[in-house]
PDB file of C-alpha atoms in Angstrom:
ATOM      1  CA  MET A  19      -0.051   0.156  -0.107  1.00 55.00           C
ATOM      2  CA  ARG A  20       1.491   3.080  -1.295  1.00 47.00           C
ATOM      3  CA  GLY A  21       0.753   6.425   0.323  1.00 44.00           C
ATOM      4  CA  GLY A  22      -2.579   5.123   1.895  1.00 57.00           C
ATOM      5  CA  CYS A  23      -3.757   3.697  -1.650  1.00 85.00           C
ATOM      6  CA  LEU A  24      -4.169  -0.134  -2.007  1.00 94.00           C
ATOM      7  CA  ARG A  25      -2.753  -0.543  -5.434  1.00 97.00           C
ATOM      8  CA  VAL A  26      -4.131  -3.502  -8.181  1.00 98.00           C
ATOM      9  CA  LYS A  27      -0.809  -4.950  -8.163  1.00 97.00           C
ATOM     10  CA  GLU A  28      -0.841  -5.788  -4.452  1.00 97.00           C
ATOM     11  CA  ILE A  29      -3.834  -7.775  -4.018  1.00 98.00           C
ATOM     12  CA  MET A  30      -4.247  -9.261  -8.051  1.00 98.00           C
ATOM     13  CA  ASN A  31      -3.687 -12.935  -8.804  1.00 97.00           C
ATOM     14  CA  GLU A  32      -0.475 -13.129 -11.175  1.00 97.00           C
ATOM     15  CA  LYS A  33      -0.859 -16.750 -11.846  1.00 96.00           C
ATOM     16  CA  HIS A  34      -4.257 -16.778 -13.274  1.00 97.00           C
ATOM     17  CA  PRO A  35      -3.922 -18.649 -16.413  1.00 96.00           C
ATOM     18  CA  SER A  36      -4.318 -17.326 -19.951  1.00 97.00           C
ATOM     19  CA  ILE A  37      -4.559 -18.755 -23.661  1.00 98.00           C
ATOM     20  CA  TYR A  38      -3.291 -17.512 -26.812  1.00 97.00           C
ATOM     21  CA  ASP A  39      -5.761 -16.655 -29.324  1.00 97.00           C
ATOM     22  CA  ASP A  40      -5.127 -19.241 -32.060  1.00 96.00           C
ATOM     23  CA  ALA A  41      -5.604 -22.201 -29.650  1.00 96.00           C
ATOM     24  CA  LEU A  42      -8.530 -24.424 -30.037  1.00 94.00           C
ATOM     25  CA  ALA A  43     -11.599 -23.209 -28.219  1.00 92.00           C
ATOM     26  CA  THR A  44     -11.918 -26.845 -26.682  1.00 90.00           C
ATOM     27  CA  LYS A  45      -8.430 -26.077 -24.935  1.00 93.00           C
ATOM     28  CA  ALA A  46     -10.159 -23.185 -23.324  1.00 94.00           C
ATOM     29  CA  ARG A  47     -13.051 -24.800 -22.381  1.00 90.00           C
ATOM     30  CA  ALA A  48     -11.027 -27.391 -20.384  1.00 91.00           C
ATOM     31  CA  ILE A  49      -9.172 -24.942 -18.923  1.00 95.00           C
ATOM     32  CA  ILE A  50     -11.446 -23.235 -17.374  1.00 92.00           C
ATOM     33  CA  ARG A  51     -13.547 -26.542 -16.183  1.00 88.00           C
ATOM     34  CA  ASP A  52     -10.156 -27.922 -14.669  1.00 90.00           C
ATOM     35  CA  PHE A  53      -9.077 -24.732 -12.989  1.00 92.00           C
ATOM     36  CA  ALA A  54     -12.657 -23.420 -12.189  1.00 89.00           C
ATOM     37  CA  LEU A  55     -12.202 -20.127 -13.463  1.00 93.00           C
ATOM     38  CA  ARG A  56     -14.593 -17.629 -14.227  1.00 91.00           C
ATOM     39  CA  ILE A  57     -12.918 -15.813 -17.154  1.00 95.00           C
ATOM     40  CA  LEU A  58      -9.906 -17.090 -19.157  1.00 98.00           C
ATOM     41  CA  PRO A  59      -7.751 -13.850 -20.584  1.00 98.00           C
ATOM     42  CA  VAL A  60      -6.589 -14.111 -24.359  1.00 98.00           C
ATOM     43  CA  THR A  61      -3.228 -12.991 -25.339  1.00 98.00           C
ATOM     44  CA  ASP A  62      -1.214 -12.767 -28.617  1.00 97.00           C
ATOM     45  CA  GLY A  63       1.900 -14.276 -29.240  1.00 93.00           C
ATOM     46  CA  HIS A  64       3.707 -11.053 -27.535  1.00 95.00           C
ATOM     47  CA  LYS A  65       1.787 -11.543 -24.366  1.00 96.00           C
ATOM     48  CA  LYS A  66      -0.633  -8.803 -25.659  1.00 98.00           C
ATOM     49  CA  LEU A  67      -4.295  -8.875 -24.011  1.00 98.00           C
ATOM     50  CA  VAL A  68      -6.683  -9.337 -26.880  1.00 98.00           C
ATOM     51  CA  GLY A  69      -9.792 -10.366 -25.327  1.00 98.00           C
ATOM     52  CA  VAL A  70     -11.248 -13.000 -22.481  1.00 98.00           C
ATOM     53  CA  VAL A  71     -13.454 -16.030 -22.608  1.00 97.00           C
ATOM     54  CA  SER A  72     -15.942 -16.764 -20.122  1.00 93.00           C
ATOM     55  CA  ARG A  73     -17.671 -19.540 -19.384  1.00 87.00           C
ATOM     56  CA  GLY A  74     -20.511 -18.759 -21.215  1.00 82.00           C
ATOM     57  CA  ASN A  75     -18.591 -18.368 -24.081  1.00 86.00           C
ATOM     58  CA  VAL A  76     -17.215 -21.994 -23.901  1.00 83.00           C
ATOM     59  CA  MET A  77     -20.651 -23.215 -23.335  1.00 75.00           C
ATOM     60  CA  VAL A  78     -21.518 -23.062 -27.332  1.00 68.00           C
ATOM     61  CA  ILE A  79     -18.667 -25.554 -28.133  1.00 68.00           C
ATOM     62  CA  SER A  80     -20.685 -28.429 -29.421  1.00 59.00           C
ATOM     63  CA  SER A  81     -17.888 -31.142 -29.669  1.00 58.00           C
ATOM     64  CA  SER A  82     -14.764 -32.283 -28.168  1.00 62.00           C
ATOM     65  CA  VAL A  83     -13.110 -32.146 -31.778  1.00 63.00           C
ATOM     66  CA  SER A  84     -14.359 -28.677 -32.387  1.00 71.00           C
ATOM     67  CA  PRO A  85     -12.108 -26.843 -34.775  1.00 86.00           C
ATOM     68  CA  ILE A  86     -13.231 -23.497 -33.585  1.00 89.00           C
ATOM     69  CA  ARG A  87     -10.416 -21.489 -32.114  1.00 94.00           C
ATOM     70  CA  VAL A  88     -10.330 -18.770 -29.221  1.00 95.00           C
ATOM     71  CA  LYS A  89     -10.376 -16.082 -31.653  1.00 95.00           C
ATOM     72  CA  GLY A  90     -13.553 -17.233 -32.508  1.00 93.00           C
ATOM     73  CA  ILE A  91     -15.539 -17.168 -29.106  1.00 93.00           C
ATOM     74  CA  MET A  92     -13.661 -14.499 -27.127  1.00 96.00           C
ATOM     75  CA  THR A  93     -15.246 -11.236 -26.382  1.00 96.00           C
ATOM     76  CA  ASN A  94     -13.392  -8.159 -25.551  1.00 97.00           C
ATOM     77  CA  PRO A  95     -13.120  -7.148 -21.960  1.00 96.00           C
ATOM     78  CA  LYS A  96     -15.854  -4.356 -20.363  1.00 95.00           C
ATOM     79  CA  TYR A  97     -13.021  -2.865 -18.292  1.00 97.00           C
ATOM     80  CA  THR A  98      -9.420  -3.399 -17.729  1.00 98.00           C
ATOM     81  CA  ALA A  99      -7.143  -2.174 -14.927  1.00 98.00           C
ATOM     82  CA  THR A 100      -3.358  -1.481 -14.729  1.00 98.00           C
ATOM     83  CA  ILE A 101      -1.083  -2.833 -12.125  1.00 98.00           C
ATOM     84  CA  GLU A 102      -0.733   0.717 -10.450  1.00 97.00           C
ATOM     85  CA  GLU A 103      -4.087   1.830 -10.404  1.00 97.00           C
ATOM     86  CA  ASP A 104      -6.033   2.286  -7.020  1.00 97.00           C
ATOM     87  CA  ALA A 105      -7.973  -0.972  -6.429  1.00 97.00           C
ATOM     88  CA  PHE A 106     -10.703   0.834  -4.849  1.00 96.00           C
ATOM     89  CA  LEU A 107     -11.295   2.669  -8.119  1.00 96.00           C
ATOM     90  CA  ALA A 108     -10.639  -0.375 -10.196  1.00 97.00           C
ATOM     91  CA  VAL A 109     -13.440  -2.039  -8.121  1.00 97.00           C
ATOM     92  CA  LYS A 110     -15.976   0.449  -8.504  1.00 97.00           C
ATOM     93  CA  GLU A 111     -15.565   0.308 -12.221  1.00 97.00           C
ATOM     94  CA  MET A 112     -15.989  -3.412 -11.812  1.00 97.00           C
ATOM     95  CA  ILE A 113     -19.550  -3.212  -9.964  1.00 96.00           C
ATOM     96  CA  LYS A 114     -20.435  -0.191 -12.824  1.00 96.00           C
ATOM     97  CA  HIS A 115     -19.756  -2.946 -15.220  1.00 95.00           C
ATOM     98  CA  ASP A 116     -20.917  -5.961 -13.677  1.00 93.00           C
ATOM     99  CA  GLU A 117     -17.757  -7.690 -13.730  1.00 95.00           C
ATOM    100  CA  TRP A 118     -16.611 -10.240 -11.046  1.00 95.00           C
ATOM    101  CA  ASN A 119     -12.999 -10.450 -12.592  1.00 97.00           C
ATOM    102  CA  ILE A 120     -10.760  -8.188 -14.616  1.00 98.00           C
ATOM    103  CA  PRO A 121      -7.956  -8.582 -16.890  1.00 98.00           C
ATOM    104  CA  ILE A 122      -4.879  -6.391 -15.452  1.00 98.00           C
ATOM    105  CA  ILE A 123      -2.549  -5.299 -17.855  1.00 98.00           C
ATOM    106  CA  ASN A 124       0.645  -3.195 -17.548  1.00 98.00           C
ATOM    107  CA  SER A 125      -0.368  -0.361 -19.211  1.00 97.00           C
ATOM    108  CA  HIS A 126      -3.408   0.972 -21.384  1.00 96.00           C
ATOM    109  CA  GLN A 127      -0.623   1.789 -24.311  1.00 97.00           C
ATOM    110  CA  GLU A 128       1.136  -1.736 -24.240  1.00 97.00           C
ATOM    111  CA  ARG A 129      -1.722  -3.976 -22.843  1.00 98.00           C
ATOM    112  CA  ILE A 130       0.705  -6.870 -21.748  1.00 98.00           C
ATOM    113  CA  TYR A 131      -0.948  -9.266 -19.787  1.00 98.00           C
ATOM    114  CA  LYS A 132      -0.294  -9.411 -16.070  1.00 98.00           C
ATOM    115  CA  GLY A 133      -2.671 -11.191 -14.101  1.00 98.00           C
ATOM    116  CA  ILE A 134      -6.728 -10.896 -13.079  1.00 98.00           C
ATOM    117  CA  LEU A 135      -8.579  -9.020 -10.326  1.00 98.00           C
ATOM    118  CA  GLY A 136     -11.291 -10.453  -8.625  1.00 97.00           C
ATOM    119  CA  LEU A 137     -13.677  -9.543  -6.281  1.00 97.00           C
ATOM    120  CA  GLU A 138     -12.755 -12.000  -3.960  1.00 97.00           C
ATOM    121  CA  ASN A 139      -9.108 -10.620  -4.147  1.00 97.00           C
ATOM    122  CA  PHE A 140     -10.302  -7.256  -2.987  1.00 98.00           C
ATOM    123  CA  ILE A 141     -12.380  -8.875  -0.397  1.00 98.00           C
ATOM    124  CA  ASP A 142      -9.864 -10.765   1.223  1.00 97.00           C
ATOM    125  CA  ALA A 143      -7.733  -7.824   1.309  1.00 97.00           C
ATOM    126  CA  ILE A 144     -10.228  -5.817   3.394  1.00 97.00           C
ATOM    127  CA  ILE A 145     -11.088  -8.374   5.902  1.00 97.00           C
ATOM    128  CA  LYS A 146      -7.366  -8.820   6.616  1.00 96.00           C
ATOM    129  CA  THR A 147      -6.692  -4.979   6.884  1.00 94.00           C
ATOM    130  CA  SER A 148     -10.316  -3.246   7.599  1.00 94.00           C
ATOM    131  CA  PRO A 149     -12.502  -5.554   8.870  1.00 96.00           C
ATOM    132  CA  GLU A 150     -14.926  -2.791  10.328  1.00 96.00           C
ATOM    133  CA  LYS A 151     -16.000  -2.336   6.914  1.00 96.00           C
ATOM    134  CA  LEU A 152     -17.890  -5.403   7.188  1.00 97.00           C
ATOM    135  CA  SER A 153     -19.806  -5.594  10.319  1.00 96.00           C
ATOM    136  CA  LYS A 154     -22.965  -4.861   9.153  1.00 97.00           C
ATOM    137  CA  PRO A 155     -25.915  -7.598   9.045  1.00 97.00           C
ATOM    138  CA  VAL A 156     -26.456  -9.366   5.887  1.00 97.00           C
ATOM    139  CA  SER A 157     -30.345  -7.961   5.983  1.00 97.00           C
ATOM    140  CA  GLU A 158     -29.343  -4.312   4.823  1.00 97.00           C
ATOM    141  CA  ILE A 159     -26.923  -5.579   1.923  1.00 97.00           C
ATOM    142  CA  MET A 160     -28.696  -8.703   0.119  1.00 96.00           C
ATOM    143  CA  SER A 161     -31.013  -8.693  -2.754  1.00 95.00           C
ATOM    144  CA  ARG A 162     -34.685  -9.513  -1.749  1.00 94.00           C
ATOM    145  CA  LYS A 163     -36.196 -10.100  -5.256  1.00 92.00           C
ATOM    146  CA  VAL A 164     -34.216 -13.408  -5.866  1.00 94.00           C
ATOM    147  CA  ILE A 165     -34.771 -14.966  -9.411  1.00 94.00           C
ATOM    148  CA  THR A 166     -34.947 -18.760  -8.500  1.00 95.00           C
ATOM    149  CA  CYS A 167     -35.556 -22.002 -10.153  1.00 95.00           C
ATOM    150  CA  THR A 168     -37.403 -25.486  -9.280  1.00 96.00           C
ATOM    151  CA  PRO A 169     -35.750 -28.764  -9.544  1.00 95.00           C
ATOM    152  CA  GLU A 170     -38.016 -29.903 -12.431  1.00 95.00           C
ATOM    153  CA  GLU A 171     -37.462 -26.853 -14.764  1.00 93.00           C
ATOM    154  CA  GLU A 172     -35.383 -27.907 -17.965  1.00 89.00           C
ATOM    155  CA  VAL A 173     -31.729 -27.098 -17.781  1.00 87.00           C
ATOM    156  CA  ASP A 174     -31.927 -25.361 -21.146  1.00 83.00           C
ATOM    157  CA  ASN A 175     -34.501 -23.043 -19.879  1.00 86.00           C
ATOM    158  CA  ILE A 176     -32.105 -22.020 -17.016  1.00 89.00           C
ATOM    159  CA  TRP A 177     -28.738 -21.840 -18.974  1.00 85.00           C
ATOM    160  CA  ARG A 178     -31.018 -19.347 -21.130  1.00 85.00           C
ATOM    161  CA  LEU A 179     -32.319 -17.349 -18.405  1.00 89.00           C
ATOM    162  CA  MET A 180     -28.831 -17.135 -16.913  1.00 88.00           C
ATOM    163  CA  GLN A 181     -27.705 -15.384 -20.109  1.00 82.00           C
ATOM    164  CA  THR A 182     -30.497 -13.126 -20.356  1.00 86.00           C
ATOM    165  CA  LYS A 183     -30.371 -11.772 -16.969  1.00 87.00           C
ATOM    166  CA  SER A 184     -26.528 -12.034 -16.367  1.00 85.00           C
ATOM    167  CA  LEU A 185     -26.729 -14.527 -13.755  1.00 88.00           C
ATOM    168  CA  ALA A 186     -24.116 -17.098 -12.638  1.00 88.00           C
ATOM    169  CA  GLY A 187     -26.226 -18.921 -10.382  1.00 92.00           C
ATOM    170  CA  LEU A 188     -29.818 -19.638  -9.267  1.00 94.00           C
ATOM    171  CA  PRO A 189     -31.127 -20.821  -5.775  1.00 96.00           C
ATOM    172  CA  VAL A 190     -33.417 -23.981  -6.414  1.00 97.00           C
ATOM    173  CA  VAL A 191     -36.562 -23.581  -4.632  1.00 96.00           C
ATOM    174  CA  LYS A 192     -39.480 -26.026  -3.696  1.00 94.00           C
ATOM    175  CA  LYS A 193     -42.421 -24.483  -2.007  1.00 90.00           C
ATOM    176  CA  ASP A 194     -40.283 -21.388  -1.378  1.00 89.00           C
ATOM    177  CA  LYS A 195     -37.784 -23.674   0.649  1.00 94.00           C
ATOM    178  CA  LEU A 196     -34.348 -23.840  -0.243  1.00 96.00           C
ATOM    179  CA  VAL A 197     -33.406 -27.079  -1.791  1.00 96.00           C
ATOM    180  CA  GLY A 198     -30.280 -26.251  -3.823  1.00 96.00           C
ATOM    181  CA  ILE A 199     -28.360 -24.255  -6.107  1.00 96.00           C
ATOM    182  CA  VAL A 200     -27.264 -24.454  -9.735  1.00 95.00           C
ATOM    183  CA  THR A 201     -24.184 -22.283 -11.184  1.00 91.00           C
ATOM    184  CA  GLN A 202     -22.937 -22.120 -14.825  1.00 87.00           C
ATOM    185  CA  LYS A 203     -19.960 -24.104 -13.330  1.00 87.00           C
ATOM    186  CA  ASP A 204     -22.033 -26.912 -12.338  1.00 87.00           C
ATOM    187  CA  LEU A 205     -23.257 -26.815 -15.841  1.00 83.00           C
ATOM    188  CA  ILE A 206     -20.052 -26.937 -17.127  1.00 80.00           C
ATOM    189  CA  ASP A 207     -18.739 -29.799 -14.832  1.00 80.00           C
ATOM    190  CA  SER A 208     -21.676 -32.203 -15.424  1.00 78.00           C
ATOM    191  CA  GLY A 209     -21.113 -31.758 -18.867  1.00 71.00           C
ATOM    192  CA  VAL A 210     -24.881 -30.598 -19.805  1.00 65.00           C
ATOM    193  CA  LEU A 211     -25.177 -30.138 -23.578  1.00 54.00           C
ATOM    194  CA  LEU A 212     -26.621 -26.861 -24.444  1.00 54.00           C
ATOM    195  CA  PRO A 213     -27.911 -25.706 -27.923  1.00 48.00           C
ATOM    196  CA  THR A 214     -25.018 -24.270 -29.667  1.00 45.00           C
ATOM    197  CA  PHE A 215     -24.154 -22.188 -33.178  1.00 40.00           C
ATOM    198  CA  GLU A 216     -22.390 -25.015 -34.666  1.00 42.00           C
ATOM    199  CA  SER A 217     -25.120 -27.443 -35.054  1.00 43.00           C
ATOM    200  CA  LYS A 218     -29.210 -26.696 -35.882  1.00 42.00           C
ATOM    201  CA  LYS A 219     -29.822 -29.343 -33.065  1.00 44.00           C
ATOM    202  CA  GLY A 220     -27.079 -28.734 -30.819  1.00 45.00           C
ATOM    203  CA  ARG A 221     -26.251 -31.375 -28.006  1.00 49.00           C
ATOM    204  CA  PHE A 222     -28.687 -30.692 -25.930  1.00 48.00           C
ATOM    205  CA  LEU A 223     -29.995 -34.046 -23.874  1.00 49.00           C
ATOM    206  CA  ALA A 224     -33.727 -33.817 -24.027  1.00 53.00           C
ATOM    207  CA  SER A 225     -35.706 -33.262 -20.641  1.00 64.00           C
ATOM    208  CA  THR A 226     -32.602 -32.688 -18.617  1.00 83.00           C
ATOM    209  CA  LYS A 227     -33.947 -31.146 -15.272  1.00 90.00           C
ATOM    210  CA  VAL A 228     -32.280 -29.017 -12.939  1.00 93.00           C
ATOM    211  CA  SER A 229     -32.285 -31.636 -10.392  1.00 94.00           C
ATOM    212  CA  SER A 230     -29.785 -33.806 -12.134  1.00 91.00           C
ATOM    213  CA  VAL A 231     -26.791 -31.007 -11.976  1.00 91.00           C
ATOM    214  CA  MET A 232     -27.922 -28.739  -8.820  1.00 94.00           C
ATOM    215  CA  ARG A 233     -26.094 -28.937  -5.926  1.00 93.00           C
ATOM    216  CA  THR A 234     -28.094 -29.968  -2.244  1.00 94.00           C
ATOM    217  CA  GLN A 235     -25.265 -29.261  -0.155  1.00 92.00           C
ATOM    218  CA  VAL A 236     -25.882 -25.203   0.098  1.00 93.00           C
ATOM    219  CA  VAL A 237     -24.006 -22.665   2.382  1.00 93.00           C
ATOM    220  CA  ALA A 238     -26.959 -20.644   3.538  1.00 95.00           C
ATOM    221  CA  VAL A 239     -27.026 -17.842   6.365  1.00 95.00           C
ATOM    222  CA  GLU A 240     -29.858 -16.021   8.480  1.00 96.00           C
ATOM    223  CA  PRO A 241     -30.281 -12.473   7.614  1.00 96.00           C
ATOM    224  CA  SER A 242     -28.882 -11.400  11.141  1.00 96.00           C
ATOM    225  CA  ILE A 243     -25.187 -12.792  10.378  1.00 96.00           C
ATOM    226  CA  LYS A 244     -22.564 -10.146   9.991  1.00 97.00           C
ATOM    227  CA  VAL A 245     -21.578  -9.678   6.406  1.00 97.00           C
ATOM    228  CA  ILE A 246     -17.602 -10.298   7.406  1.00 97.00           C
ATOM    229  CA  ARG A 247     -18.725 -13.957   7.985  1.00 96.00           C
ATOM    230  CA  ILE A 248     -20.429 -14.501   4.626  1.00 96.00           C
ATOM    231  CA  ALA A 249     -17.118 -12.660   3.030  1.00 97.00           C
ATOM    232  CA  LYS A 250     -14.657 -15.087   4.876  1.00 97.00           C
ATOM    233  CA  ILE A 251     -17.241 -18.099   3.124  1.00 95.00           C
ATOM    234  CA  MET A 252     -16.921 -16.405   0.061  1.00 95.00           C
ATOM    235  CA  VAL A 253     -13.084 -16.249  -0.030  1.00 96.00           C
ATOM    236  CA  SER A 254     -12.219 -19.616   1.538  1.00 95.00           C
ATOM    237  CA  LYS A 255     -14.644 -21.738  -0.235  1.00 93.00           C
ATOM    238  CA  ASP A 256     -14.827 -19.662  -3.617  1.00 91.00           C
ATOM    239  CA  ILE A 257     -18.447 -19.106  -3.420  1.00 92.00           C
ATOM    240  CA  GLY A 258     -20.101 -16.284  -5.586  1.00 92.00           C
ATOM    241  CA  ARG A 259     -23.317 -15.969  -3.955  1.00 94.00           C
ATOM    242  CA  VAL A 260     -24.846 -17.101  -0.475  1.00 96.00           C
ATOM    243  CA  PRO A 261     -28.659 -17.493  -0.226  1.00 96.00           C
ATOM    244  CA  VAL A 262     -30.470 -15.748   2.886  1.00 96.00           C
ATOM    245  CA  VAL A 263     -32.844 -17.878   4.533  1.00 96.00           C
ATOM    246  CA  ASP A 264     -35.422 -17.472   7.657  1.00 94.00           C
ATOM    247  CA  GLU A 265     -35.647 -19.871  10.720  1.00 92.00           C
ATOM    248  CA  LYS A 266     -37.859 -21.871   8.643  1.00 92.00           C
ATOM    249  CA  GLY A 267     -35.168 -22.730   5.423  1.00 91.00           C
ATOM    250  CA  THR A 268     -37.888 -20.363   3.151  1.00 94.00           C
ATOM    251  CA  LEU A 269     -35.714 -18.227   1.202  1.00 95.00           C
ATOM    252  CA  VAL A 270     -35.529 -14.063   1.816  1.00 96.00           C
ATOM    253  CA  GLY A 271     -32.988 -13.030  -0.266  1.00 96.00           C
ATOM    254  CA  ILE A 272     -29.004 -13.690  -1.782  1.00 96.00           C
ATOM    255  CA  VAL A 273     -25.880 -12.012  -1.155  1.00 97.00           C
ATOM    256  CA  ASP A 274     -23.273 -12.191  -3.963  1.00 95.00           C
ATOM    257  CA  ARG A 275     -19.523 -10.613  -3.881  1.00 96.00           C
ATOM    258  CA  GLU A 276     -20.728  -7.639  -5.518  1.00 96.00           C
ATOM    259  CA  ASP A 277     -22.975  -6.595  -2.734  1.00 97.00           C
ATOM    260  CA  VAL A 278     -20.071  -6.935  -0.436  1.00 98.00           C
ATOM    261  CA  ALA A 279     -17.597  -4.943  -2.612  1.00 97.00           C
ATOM    262  CA  ARG A 280     -20.192  -2.329  -3.021  1.00 97.00           C
ATOM    263  CA  LEU A 281     -20.453  -2.029   0.845  1.00 97.00           C
ATOM    264  CA  ILE A 282     -17.011  -1.664   1.193  1.00 96.00           C
ATOM    265  CA  VAL A 283     -16.434   1.101  -1.573  1.00 95.00           C
ATOM    266  CA  LYS A 284     -19.574   3.116  -1.063  1.00 87.00           C
TER     267      LYS A 284
END
C-alpha cells in the first residue's frame, strides 16, 4: 500500500492462466473447467491482451473435436485496469460494469497481460486490513427479489435465463424452501449439453432437469449474520453467492460478491 492507497498489483492474482488467441476453443473450455475459472484472458504471441473467454462463451462449443479457435469465441473485456491503479477505484468500475473478474495489464498503451483482479481478492484484503467495513448485518445488503428455479425445470431454459439476466447461478426452491443451487460451473462440470451455433439441433440432452445438476449441499445464512462472516465464506470456499434463509428455511434473499464489495467502496 503506497501513500495509503491500495494498488491493484498488491492484491491481484498473477498466476491466473491465460490462453493464446489461436489455440483451440476446446482447450479454453478444458482450462476453465479444470481450474474452475470464471474468465480466461486471451493474449497474442507477444502476451498482449486481446480478449477474454467466459464460462458462457465455452458453453457454445458442441464438440470435443471442434475446429473453432479461441479468437472465434472470445469477447472484448468490458473493463481492464493497470497494475498501478487504485484498487478501490478499480473495484468501483468493476461494480459499474457488473464484472466480478477483470484482466490486469501493465499499461493501457502496451496492454501486456499481468494477471486477474477478482472481487474475492479485494474482499480478502479488506477482511485482513479493515474488517470494520464488514460489520453490518447481511439483511442490509442482501437482494430481496431473488430469481429462482425449481428442481423440475429444464436446464436449457435455466441456461437461457442465466444468459439473458446475466446470472452466474440460481437458488433452487421447492414450495419457497431452499433445496439447492445451480451455477454455470455446475453446468460445465456436469457435461450438460446445450444448444450451440455449431449445429441446428445442438447437443442438448432432452428433458435434462435442474435436479440432475444442482448441488443440494448449500451454504446458507440467516439475515442477522454479520457480512464479515459471509465474506470469509466466499473467500475461503470460492463461493460467489450465498442464499439467505429464515429460521424455517424459506428463501428471503441472496448476497453475492458484488453486494459485499459495494458495501466496502460506497
